Tab-separated table of C-alpha atoms and ligand atoms in Angstrom:
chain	number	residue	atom	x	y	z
A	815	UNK	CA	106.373	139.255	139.043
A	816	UNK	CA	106.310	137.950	135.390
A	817	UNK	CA	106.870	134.326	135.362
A	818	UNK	CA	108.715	133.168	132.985
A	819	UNK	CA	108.223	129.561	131.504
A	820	UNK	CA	111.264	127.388	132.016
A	821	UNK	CA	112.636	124.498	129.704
A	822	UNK	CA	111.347	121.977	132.010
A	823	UNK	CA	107.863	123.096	131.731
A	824	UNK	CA	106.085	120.173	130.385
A	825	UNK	CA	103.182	122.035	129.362
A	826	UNK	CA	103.983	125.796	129.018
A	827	UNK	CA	100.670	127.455	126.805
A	828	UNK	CA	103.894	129.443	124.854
A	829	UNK	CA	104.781	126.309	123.141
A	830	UNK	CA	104.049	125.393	119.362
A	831	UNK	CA	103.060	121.431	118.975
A	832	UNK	CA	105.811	119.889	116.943
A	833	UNK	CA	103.808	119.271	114.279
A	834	UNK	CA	102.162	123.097	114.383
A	835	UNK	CA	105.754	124.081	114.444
A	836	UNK	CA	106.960	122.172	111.124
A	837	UNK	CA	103.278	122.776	109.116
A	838	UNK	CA	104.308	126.713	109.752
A	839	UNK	CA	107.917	125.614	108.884
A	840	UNK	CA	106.722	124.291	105.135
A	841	UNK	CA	104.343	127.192	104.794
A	842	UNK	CA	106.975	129.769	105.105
A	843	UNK	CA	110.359	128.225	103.653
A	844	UNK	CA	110.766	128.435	99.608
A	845	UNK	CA	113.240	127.402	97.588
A	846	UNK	CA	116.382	129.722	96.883
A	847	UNK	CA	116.297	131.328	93.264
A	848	UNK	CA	119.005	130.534	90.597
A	849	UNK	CA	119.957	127.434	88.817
A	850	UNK	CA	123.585	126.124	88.169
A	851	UNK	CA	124.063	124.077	84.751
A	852	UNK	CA	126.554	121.596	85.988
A	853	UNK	CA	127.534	118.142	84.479
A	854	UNK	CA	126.963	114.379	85.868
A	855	UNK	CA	129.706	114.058	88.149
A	856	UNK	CA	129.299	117.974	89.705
A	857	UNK	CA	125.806	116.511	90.248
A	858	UNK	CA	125.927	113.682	93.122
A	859	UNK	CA	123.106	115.068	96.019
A	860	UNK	CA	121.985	118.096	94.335
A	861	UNK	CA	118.140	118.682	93.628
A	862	UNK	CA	117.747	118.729	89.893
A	863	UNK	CA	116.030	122.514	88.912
A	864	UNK	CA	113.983	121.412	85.688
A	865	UNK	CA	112.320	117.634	84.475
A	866	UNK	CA	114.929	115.596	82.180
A	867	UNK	CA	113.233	114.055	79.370
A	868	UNK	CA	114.369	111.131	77.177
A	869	UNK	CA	115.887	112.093	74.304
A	870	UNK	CA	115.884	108.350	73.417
A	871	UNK	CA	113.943	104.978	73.722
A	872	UNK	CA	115.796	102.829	76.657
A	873	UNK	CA	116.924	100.089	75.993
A	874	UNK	CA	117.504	101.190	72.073
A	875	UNK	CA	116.807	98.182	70.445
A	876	UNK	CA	115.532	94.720	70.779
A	877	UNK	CA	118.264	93.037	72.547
A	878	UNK	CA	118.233	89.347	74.554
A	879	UNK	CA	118.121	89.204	78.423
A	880	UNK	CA	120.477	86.131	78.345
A	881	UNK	CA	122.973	83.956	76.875
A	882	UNK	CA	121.620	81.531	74.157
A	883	UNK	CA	119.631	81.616	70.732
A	884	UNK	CA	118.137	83.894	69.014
A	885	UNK	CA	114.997	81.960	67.195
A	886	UNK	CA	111.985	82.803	65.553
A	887	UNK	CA	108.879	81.491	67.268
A	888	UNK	CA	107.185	80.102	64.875
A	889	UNK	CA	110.117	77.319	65.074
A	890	UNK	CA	109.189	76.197	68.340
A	891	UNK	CA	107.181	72.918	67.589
A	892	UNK	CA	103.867	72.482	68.874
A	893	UNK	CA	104.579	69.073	70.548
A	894	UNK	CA	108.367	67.621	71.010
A	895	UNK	CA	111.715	68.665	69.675
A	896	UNK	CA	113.206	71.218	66.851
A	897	UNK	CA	116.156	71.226	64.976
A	898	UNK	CA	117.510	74.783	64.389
A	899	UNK	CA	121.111	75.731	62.298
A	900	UNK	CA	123.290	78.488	64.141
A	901	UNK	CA	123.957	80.940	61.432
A	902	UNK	CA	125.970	83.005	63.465
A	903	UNK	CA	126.820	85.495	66.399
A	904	UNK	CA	125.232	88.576	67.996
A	905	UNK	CA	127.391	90.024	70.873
A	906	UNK	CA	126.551	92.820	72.662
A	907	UNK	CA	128.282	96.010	70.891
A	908	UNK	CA	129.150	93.480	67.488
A	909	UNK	CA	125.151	92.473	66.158
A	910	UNK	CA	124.860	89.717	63.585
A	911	UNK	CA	124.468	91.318	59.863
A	912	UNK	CA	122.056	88.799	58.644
A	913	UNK	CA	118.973	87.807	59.612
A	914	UNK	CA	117.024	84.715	60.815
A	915	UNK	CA	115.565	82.732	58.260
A	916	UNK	CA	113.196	79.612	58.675
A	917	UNK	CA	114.845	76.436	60.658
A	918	UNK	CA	117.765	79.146	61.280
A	919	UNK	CA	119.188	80.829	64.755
A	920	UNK	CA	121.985	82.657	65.576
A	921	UNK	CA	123.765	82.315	69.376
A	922	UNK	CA	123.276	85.579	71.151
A	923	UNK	CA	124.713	87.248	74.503
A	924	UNK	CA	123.000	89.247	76.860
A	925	UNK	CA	122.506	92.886	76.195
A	926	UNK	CA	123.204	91.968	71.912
A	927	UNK	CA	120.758	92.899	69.141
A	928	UNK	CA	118.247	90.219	68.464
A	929	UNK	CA	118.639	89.885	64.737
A	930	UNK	CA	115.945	90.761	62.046
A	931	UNK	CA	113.702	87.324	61.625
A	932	UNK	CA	114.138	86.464	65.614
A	933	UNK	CA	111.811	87.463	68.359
A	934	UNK	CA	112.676	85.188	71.146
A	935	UNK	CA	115.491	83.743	72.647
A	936	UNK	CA	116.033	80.293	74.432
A	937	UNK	CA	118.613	79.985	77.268
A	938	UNK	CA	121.568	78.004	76.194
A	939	UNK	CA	120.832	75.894	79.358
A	940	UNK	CA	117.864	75.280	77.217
A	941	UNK	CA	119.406	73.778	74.098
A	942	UNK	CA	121.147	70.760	73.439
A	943	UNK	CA	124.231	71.615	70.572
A	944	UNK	CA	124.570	68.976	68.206
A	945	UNK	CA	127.192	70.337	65.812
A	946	UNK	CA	126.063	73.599	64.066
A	947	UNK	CA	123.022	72.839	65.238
A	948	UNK	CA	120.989	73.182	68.026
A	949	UNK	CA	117.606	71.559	70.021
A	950	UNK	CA	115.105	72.975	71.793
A	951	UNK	CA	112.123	71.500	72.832
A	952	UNK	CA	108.314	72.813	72.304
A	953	UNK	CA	108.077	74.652	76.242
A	954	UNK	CA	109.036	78.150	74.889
A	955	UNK	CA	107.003	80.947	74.240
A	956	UNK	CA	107.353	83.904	71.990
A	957	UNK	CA	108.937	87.079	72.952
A	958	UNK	CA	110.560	85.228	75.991
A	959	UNK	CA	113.998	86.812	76.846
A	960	UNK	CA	113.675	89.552	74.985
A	961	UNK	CA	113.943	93.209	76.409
A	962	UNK	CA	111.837	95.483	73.708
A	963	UNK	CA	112.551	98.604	72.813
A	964	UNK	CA	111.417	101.545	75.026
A	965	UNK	CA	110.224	99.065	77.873
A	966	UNK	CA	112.053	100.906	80.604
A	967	UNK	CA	110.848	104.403	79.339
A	968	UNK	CA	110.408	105.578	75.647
A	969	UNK	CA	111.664	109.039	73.956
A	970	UNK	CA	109.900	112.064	75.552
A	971	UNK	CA	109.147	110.267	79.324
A	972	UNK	CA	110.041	112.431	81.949
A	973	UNK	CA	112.922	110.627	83.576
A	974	UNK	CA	113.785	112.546	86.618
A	975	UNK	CA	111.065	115.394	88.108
A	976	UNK	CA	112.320	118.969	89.425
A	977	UNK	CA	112.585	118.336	93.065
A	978	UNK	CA	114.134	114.937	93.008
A	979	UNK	CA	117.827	114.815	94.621
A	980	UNK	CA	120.652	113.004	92.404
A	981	UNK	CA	121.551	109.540	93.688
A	982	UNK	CA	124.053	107.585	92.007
A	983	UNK	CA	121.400	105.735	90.310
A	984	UNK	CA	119.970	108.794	89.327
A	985	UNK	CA	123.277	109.891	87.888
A	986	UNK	CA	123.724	106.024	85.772
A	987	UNK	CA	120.047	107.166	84.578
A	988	UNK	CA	121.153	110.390	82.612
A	989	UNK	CA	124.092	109.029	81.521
A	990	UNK	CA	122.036	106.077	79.888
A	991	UNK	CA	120.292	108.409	77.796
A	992	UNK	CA	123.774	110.804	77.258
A	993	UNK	CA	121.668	113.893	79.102
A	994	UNK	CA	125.409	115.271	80.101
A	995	UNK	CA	124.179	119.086	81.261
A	996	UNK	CA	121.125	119.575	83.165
A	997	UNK	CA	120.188	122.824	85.962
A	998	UNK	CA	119.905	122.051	89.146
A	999	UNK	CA	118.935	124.632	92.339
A	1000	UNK	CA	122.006	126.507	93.749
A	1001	UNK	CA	122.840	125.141	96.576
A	1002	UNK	CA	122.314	127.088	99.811
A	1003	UNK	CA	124.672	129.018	101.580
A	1004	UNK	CA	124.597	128.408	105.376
A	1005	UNK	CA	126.298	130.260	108.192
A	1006	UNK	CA	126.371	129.387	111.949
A	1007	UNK	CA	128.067	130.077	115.152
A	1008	UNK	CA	127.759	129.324	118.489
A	1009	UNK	CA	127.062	131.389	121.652
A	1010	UNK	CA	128.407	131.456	125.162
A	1011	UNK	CA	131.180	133.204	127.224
A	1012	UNK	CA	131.752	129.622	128.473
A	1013	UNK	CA	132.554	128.291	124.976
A	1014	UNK	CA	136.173	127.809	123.707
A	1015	UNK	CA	137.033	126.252	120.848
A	1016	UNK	CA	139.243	123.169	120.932
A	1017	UNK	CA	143.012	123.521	121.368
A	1018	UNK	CA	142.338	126.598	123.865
A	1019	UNK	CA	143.171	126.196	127.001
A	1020	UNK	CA	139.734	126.197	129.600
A	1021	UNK	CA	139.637	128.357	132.368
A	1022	UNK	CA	137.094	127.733	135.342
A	1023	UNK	CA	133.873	127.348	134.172
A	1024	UNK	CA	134.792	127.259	130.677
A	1025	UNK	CA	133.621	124.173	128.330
A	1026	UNK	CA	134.789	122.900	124.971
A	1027	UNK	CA	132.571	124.158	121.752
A	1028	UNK	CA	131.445	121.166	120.175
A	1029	UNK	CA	128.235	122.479	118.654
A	1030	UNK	CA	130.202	123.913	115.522
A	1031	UNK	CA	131.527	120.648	115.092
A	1032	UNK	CA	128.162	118.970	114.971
A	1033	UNK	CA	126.848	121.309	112.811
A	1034	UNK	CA	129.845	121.592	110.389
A	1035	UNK	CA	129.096	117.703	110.332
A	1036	UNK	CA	125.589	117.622	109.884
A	1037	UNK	CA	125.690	120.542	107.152
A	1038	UNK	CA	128.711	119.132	105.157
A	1039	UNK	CA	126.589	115.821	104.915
A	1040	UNK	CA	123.669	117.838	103.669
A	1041	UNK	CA	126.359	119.064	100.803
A	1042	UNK	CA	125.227	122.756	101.539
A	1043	UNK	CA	128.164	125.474	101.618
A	1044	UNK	CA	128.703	125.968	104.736
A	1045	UNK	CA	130.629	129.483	106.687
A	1046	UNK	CA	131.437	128.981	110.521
A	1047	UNK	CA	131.682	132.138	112.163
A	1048	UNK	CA	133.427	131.027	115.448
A	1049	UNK	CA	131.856	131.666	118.840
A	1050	UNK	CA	130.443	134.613	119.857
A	1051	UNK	CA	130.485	135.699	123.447
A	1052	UNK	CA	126.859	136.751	125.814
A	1053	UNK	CA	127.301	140.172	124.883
A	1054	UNK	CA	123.752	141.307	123.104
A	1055	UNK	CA	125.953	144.333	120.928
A	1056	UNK	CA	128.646	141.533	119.517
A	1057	UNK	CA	125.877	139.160	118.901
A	1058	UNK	CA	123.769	141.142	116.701
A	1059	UNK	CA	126.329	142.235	114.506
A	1060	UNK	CA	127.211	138.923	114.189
A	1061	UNK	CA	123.547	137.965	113.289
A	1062	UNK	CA	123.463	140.432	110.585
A	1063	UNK	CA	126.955	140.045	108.899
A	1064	UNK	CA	125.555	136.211	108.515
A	1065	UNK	CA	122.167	137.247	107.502
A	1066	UNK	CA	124.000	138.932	104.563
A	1067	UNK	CA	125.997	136.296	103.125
A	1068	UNK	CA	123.856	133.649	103.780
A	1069	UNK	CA	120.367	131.660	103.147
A	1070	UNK	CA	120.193	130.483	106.656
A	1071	UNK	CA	121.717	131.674	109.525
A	1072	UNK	CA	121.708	129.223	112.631
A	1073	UNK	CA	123.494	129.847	116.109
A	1074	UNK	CA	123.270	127.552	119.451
A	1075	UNK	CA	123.113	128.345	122.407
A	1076	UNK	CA	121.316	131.657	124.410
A	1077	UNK	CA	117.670	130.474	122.942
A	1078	UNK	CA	116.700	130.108	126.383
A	1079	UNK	CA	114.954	132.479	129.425
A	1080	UNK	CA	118.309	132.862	130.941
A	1081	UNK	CA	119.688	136.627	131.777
A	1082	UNK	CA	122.606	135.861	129.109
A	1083	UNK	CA	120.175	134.412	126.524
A	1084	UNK	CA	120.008	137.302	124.023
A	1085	UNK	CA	118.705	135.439	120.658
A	1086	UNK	CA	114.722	135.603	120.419
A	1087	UNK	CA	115.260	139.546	121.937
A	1088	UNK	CA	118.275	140.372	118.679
A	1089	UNK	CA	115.536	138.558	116.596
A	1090	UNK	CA	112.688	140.604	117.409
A	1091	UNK	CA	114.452	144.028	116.810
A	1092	UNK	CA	116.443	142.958	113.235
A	1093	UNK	CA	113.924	140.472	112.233
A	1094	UNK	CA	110.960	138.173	112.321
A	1095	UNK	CA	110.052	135.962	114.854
A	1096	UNK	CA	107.624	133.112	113.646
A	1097	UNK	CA	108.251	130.865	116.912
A	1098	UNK	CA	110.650	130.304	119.268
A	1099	UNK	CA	109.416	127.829	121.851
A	1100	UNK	CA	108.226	124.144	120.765
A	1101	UNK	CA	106.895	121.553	123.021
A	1102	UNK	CA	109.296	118.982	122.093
A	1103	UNK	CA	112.263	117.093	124.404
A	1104	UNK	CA	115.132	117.313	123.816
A	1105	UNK	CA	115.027	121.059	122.493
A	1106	UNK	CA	112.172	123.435	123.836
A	1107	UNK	CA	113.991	126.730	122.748
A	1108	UNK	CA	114.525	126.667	119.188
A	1109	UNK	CA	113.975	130.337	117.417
A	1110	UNK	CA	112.222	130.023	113.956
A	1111	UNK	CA	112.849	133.283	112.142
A	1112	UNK	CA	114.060	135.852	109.227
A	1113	UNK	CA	116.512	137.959	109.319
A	1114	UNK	CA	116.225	140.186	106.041
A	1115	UNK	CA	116.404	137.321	103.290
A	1116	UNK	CA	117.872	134.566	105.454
A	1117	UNK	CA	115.988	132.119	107.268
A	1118	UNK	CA	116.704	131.907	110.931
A	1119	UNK	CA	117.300	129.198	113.303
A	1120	UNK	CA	118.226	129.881	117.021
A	1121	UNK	CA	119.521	126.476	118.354
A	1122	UNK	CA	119.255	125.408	121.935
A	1123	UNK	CA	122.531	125.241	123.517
A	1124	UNK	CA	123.162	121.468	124.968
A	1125	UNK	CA	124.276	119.674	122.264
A	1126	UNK	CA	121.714	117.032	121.782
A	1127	UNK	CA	119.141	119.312	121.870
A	1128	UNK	CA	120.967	120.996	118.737
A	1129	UNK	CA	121.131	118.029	117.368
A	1130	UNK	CA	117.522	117.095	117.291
A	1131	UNK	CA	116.152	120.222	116.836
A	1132	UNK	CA	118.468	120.415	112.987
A	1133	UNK	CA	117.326	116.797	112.877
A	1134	UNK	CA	113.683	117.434	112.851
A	1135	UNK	CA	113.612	121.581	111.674
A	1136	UNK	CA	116.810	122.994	110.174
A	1137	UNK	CA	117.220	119.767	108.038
A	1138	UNK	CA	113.657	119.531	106.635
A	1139	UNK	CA	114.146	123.295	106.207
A	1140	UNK	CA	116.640	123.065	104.241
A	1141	UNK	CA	115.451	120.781	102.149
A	1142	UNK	CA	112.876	122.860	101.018
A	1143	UNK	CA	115.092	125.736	100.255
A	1144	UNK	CA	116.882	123.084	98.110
A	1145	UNK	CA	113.802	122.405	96.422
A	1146	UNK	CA	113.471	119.173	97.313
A	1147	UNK	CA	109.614	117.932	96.688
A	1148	UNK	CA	109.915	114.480	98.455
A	1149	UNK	CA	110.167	113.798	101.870
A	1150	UNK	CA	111.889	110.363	102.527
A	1151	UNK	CA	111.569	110.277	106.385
A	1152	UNK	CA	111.348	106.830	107.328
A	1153	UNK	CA	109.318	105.723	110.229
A	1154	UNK	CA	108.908	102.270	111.904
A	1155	UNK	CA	107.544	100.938	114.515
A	1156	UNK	CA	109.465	98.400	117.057
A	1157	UNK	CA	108.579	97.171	120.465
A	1158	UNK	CA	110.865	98.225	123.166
A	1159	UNK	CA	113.014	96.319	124.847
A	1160	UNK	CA	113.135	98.593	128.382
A	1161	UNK	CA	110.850	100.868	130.184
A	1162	UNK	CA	111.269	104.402	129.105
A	1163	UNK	CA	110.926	107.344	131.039
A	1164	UNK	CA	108.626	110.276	130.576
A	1165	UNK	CA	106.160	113.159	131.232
A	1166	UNK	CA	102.948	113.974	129.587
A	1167	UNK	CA	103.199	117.285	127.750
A	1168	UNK	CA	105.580	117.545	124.760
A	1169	UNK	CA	106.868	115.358	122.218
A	1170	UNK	CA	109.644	113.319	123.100
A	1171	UNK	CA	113.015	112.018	120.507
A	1172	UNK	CA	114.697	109.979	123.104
A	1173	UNK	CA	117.825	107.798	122.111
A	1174	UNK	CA	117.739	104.804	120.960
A	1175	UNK	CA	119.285	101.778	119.107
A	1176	UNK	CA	116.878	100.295	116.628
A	1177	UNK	CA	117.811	96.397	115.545
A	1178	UNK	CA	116.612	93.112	114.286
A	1179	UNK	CA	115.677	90.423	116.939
A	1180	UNK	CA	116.333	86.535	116.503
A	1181	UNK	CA	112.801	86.504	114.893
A	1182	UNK	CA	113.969	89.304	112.608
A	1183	UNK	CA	111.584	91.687	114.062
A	1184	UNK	CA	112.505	94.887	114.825
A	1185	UNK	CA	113.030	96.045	118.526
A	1186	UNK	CA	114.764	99.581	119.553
A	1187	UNK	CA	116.864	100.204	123.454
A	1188	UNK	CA	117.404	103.039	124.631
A	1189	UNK	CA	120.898	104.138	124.958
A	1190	UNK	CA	120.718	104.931	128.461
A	1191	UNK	CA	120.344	108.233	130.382
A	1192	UNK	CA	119.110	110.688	128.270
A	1193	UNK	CA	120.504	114.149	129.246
A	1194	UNK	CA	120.253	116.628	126.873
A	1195	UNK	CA	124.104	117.448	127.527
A	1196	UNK	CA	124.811	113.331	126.789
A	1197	UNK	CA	126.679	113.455	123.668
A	1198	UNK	CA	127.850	109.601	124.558
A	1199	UNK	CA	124.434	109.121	124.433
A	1200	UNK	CA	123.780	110.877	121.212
A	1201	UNK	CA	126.842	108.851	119.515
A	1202	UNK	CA	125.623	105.689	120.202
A	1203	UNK	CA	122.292	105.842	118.738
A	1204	UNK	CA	120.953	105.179	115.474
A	1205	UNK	CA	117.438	106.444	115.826
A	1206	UNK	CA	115.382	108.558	117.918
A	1207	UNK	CA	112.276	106.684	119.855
A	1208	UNK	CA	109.702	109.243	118.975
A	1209	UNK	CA	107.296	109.162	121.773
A	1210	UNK	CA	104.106	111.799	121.361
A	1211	UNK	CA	103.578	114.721	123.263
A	1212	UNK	CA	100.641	113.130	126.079
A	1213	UNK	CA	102.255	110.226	126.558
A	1214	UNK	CA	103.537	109.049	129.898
A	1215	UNK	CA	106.341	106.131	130.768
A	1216	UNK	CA	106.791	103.594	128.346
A	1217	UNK	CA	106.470	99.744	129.642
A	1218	UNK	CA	108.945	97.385	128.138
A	1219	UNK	CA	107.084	95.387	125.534
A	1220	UNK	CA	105.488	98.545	124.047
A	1221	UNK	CA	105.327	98.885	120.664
A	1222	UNK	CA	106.743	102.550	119.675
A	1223	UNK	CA	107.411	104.798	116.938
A	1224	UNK	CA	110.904	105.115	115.683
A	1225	UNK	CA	113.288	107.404	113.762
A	1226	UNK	CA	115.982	105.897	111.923
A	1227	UNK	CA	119.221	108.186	111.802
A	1228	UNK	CA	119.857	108.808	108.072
A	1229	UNK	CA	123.514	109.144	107.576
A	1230	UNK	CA	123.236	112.906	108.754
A	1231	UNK	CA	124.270	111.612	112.151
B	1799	LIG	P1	122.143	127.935	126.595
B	1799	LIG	O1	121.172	127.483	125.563
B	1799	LIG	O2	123.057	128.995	126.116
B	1799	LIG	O3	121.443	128.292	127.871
B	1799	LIG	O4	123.046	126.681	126.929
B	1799	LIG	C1	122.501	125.495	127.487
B	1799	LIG	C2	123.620	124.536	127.866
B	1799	LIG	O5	124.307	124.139	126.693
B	1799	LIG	C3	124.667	125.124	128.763
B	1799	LIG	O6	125.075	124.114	129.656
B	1799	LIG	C4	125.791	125.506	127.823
B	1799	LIG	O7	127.058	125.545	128.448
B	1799	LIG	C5	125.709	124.397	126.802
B	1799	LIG	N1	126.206	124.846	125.519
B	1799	LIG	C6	125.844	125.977	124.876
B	1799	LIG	N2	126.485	126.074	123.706
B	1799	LIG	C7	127.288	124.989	123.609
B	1799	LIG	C8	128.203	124.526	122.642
B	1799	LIG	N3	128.414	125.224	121.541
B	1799	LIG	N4	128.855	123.364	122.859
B	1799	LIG	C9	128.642	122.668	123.999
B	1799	LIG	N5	127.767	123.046	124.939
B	1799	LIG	C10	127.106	124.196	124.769
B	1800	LIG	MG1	124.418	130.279	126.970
């Protein structure tokens, strides 16, 4: 008899390592050709196609960094007080005319021109007003509160790299230097259904043995979040015929292609059999918990990714492969994964053989040190589970049960969750 490996295996010889499985991941995902010229605000979480340079020096001019006086330096006596006249104003947007002549200064805001003849400015908590004019004593030093021209970047600096996804901030940045049009990737078509003949989709009425869909949810969710465009195809009954047609109608209007469910050994678990007939396999089985079946694949020009079917295992398996994937199709060139470690507050449970992403809530103790629970049982069907965590306790493959008190690694949930 052929023995199949089951998805409780802990050590099954089929399995890719996690990390074997995400090096051939990187190797074998590039970004989707075509650009889009959009402008700032069509911009927000898109990966920017070309380097913006500075057409301009930022900040523009010499300008102060606070309220008070605009003064030439070589006013500020060596030992005890000076007497300077206010000649005038410079407000940010409305610069003084003149300029700043010996025993002369001129009141200045934040953010205004420092006028021709000053170099420095005093604080006007700083200097005592006596009339029109003004007294400072011999502390300051030259150039203080002064923002120069250029010192945040200068005309020609590359400003943003290709490969780096538009944050707000990122959007304030090209608008400070008017850069209103820029390219950025096309963003990535993605189309995904779920199989099962148990699988109805909510507001249908469940027979015996029939369960709600809620993977199409998640990963309508988890792919809105990632601001892809996203096409669900519904749910797609165990029959092999109906599946592959299915498989192929996606593969042709889409980048990626990802279905749950039927990525098992099962009899009614058609996916890595469709795959090897209309496409290429790269893996399908990674020694990982929650999540052993995940198909890694093409299909013609779209990438392919066969989802386990229990929900959390979907979850985690985007989470740590269709995300990162599809980040690289975006084009994005930095990976901002954050790990941390935190010692945990209860003894975990586990076998020695795959890598583990259990559950878990990661906080700040009364020390301010950080310390992660578990959220409980951790069934791979346990979306209660899922929805109260904010990170996954990433525990490696040959590790065994956790004591309380150990330090671990953790996961933080970005906001895909
Ligand atoms: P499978 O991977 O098809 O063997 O499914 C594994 C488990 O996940 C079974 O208990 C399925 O009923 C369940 N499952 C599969 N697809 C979904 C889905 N879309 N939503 C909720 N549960 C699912
Ligand atoms: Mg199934």
């Amino acid at each position: 008899m052929n023995k199949q490996a089951s998805c409780n295996d802990e050590s099954d010889p089929h399995s890719l390592s996690f990390e074997q499985a995400r090096e051939r991941i990187e190797k074998s995902v590039a970004a989707v050709k075509g650009k889009r010229c959009v402008t700032i605000r069509e911009a927000l979480g898109r990966v920017l196609a070309d380097d913006v340079c500075s057409p301009m020096n930022v900040p523009p001019f010499i300008n102060s960094a606070m309220d008070g006086y605009a003064i030439n330096a070589d006013d500020i006596s060596a030992s005890g007080e000076s007497v300077l006249k206010v000649t005038g104003k410079s407000f940010a947007g409305r610069p003084f005319e003149g300029s700043v002549n010996k025993g002369e200064c001129v009141r200045i805001m934040t953010g205004a021109v420092v006028p021709q003849g000053a170099d420095t400015v005093v604080m006007q908590e700083h200097a005592e007003v006596d009339g029109d004019n003004i007294k400072i004593g011999s502390e300051h030093k030259k150039g203080q509160n002064v923002r120069l021209p250029g010192d945040d970047f200068s005309t020609g600096d590359i400003i943003i790299k290709a490969g780096e996804r538009l944050s707000p901030a990122k959007l304030g940045l090209l608008a400070s230097v008017g850069v209103t049009e820029f390219n950025i990737i096309r963003t990535p078509v993605v189309a995904f259904f779920s199989t099962g003949d148990e699988l109805k989709g909510v507001g249908q009425t469940l027979q015996p043995g029939d369960i709600y869909d809620s993977n199409r949810y998640i990963l309508f969710g988890m792919l809105q979040k990632m601001g892809v465009e996203c096409i669900d195809m519904g749910v797609i009954a165990d029959i092999k015929e109906q599946i592959e047609l299915t498989l192929k109608e996606a593969a042709a209007i889409a980048d990626v292609v990802i279905t749950s469910g039927g990525a098992s050994v099962g009899e009614a678990d058609y996916i890595k059999e469709i795959l090897d007939e209309i496409g290429e396999v790269n893996f399908w089985k990674i020694a990982m918990k929650p999540g052993k079946p995940l198909a890694f694949g093409k299909i013609n020009n779209a990438l392919f990714f066969g989802l386990p079917g229990n929900p959390v295992s979907a979850m985690a398996t985007f989470y740590q492969f269709v995300q990162p994937s599809i980040k690289l199709l975006e084009g994005e060139k930095s990976d901002h994964t954050l790990r941390l470690t935190a010692r945990c507050l209860s003894k975990l449970k586990k076998r020695p053989g795959r890598k583990d992403f259990q559950r878990g809530i990661v906080k700040t103790d009364e020390n301010n040190a950080l310390v992660v629970d578990t959220t409980g049982i951790q069934g791979s069907h346990m979306l209660s589970s899922m929805s109260k965590a904010n990170c996954f306790i990433v525990l490696p493959a040959e590790a065994g049960d956790i004591e309380a008190g150990t330090e671990v690694e953790v996961q933080p949930f970005s906001d895909l969750i």
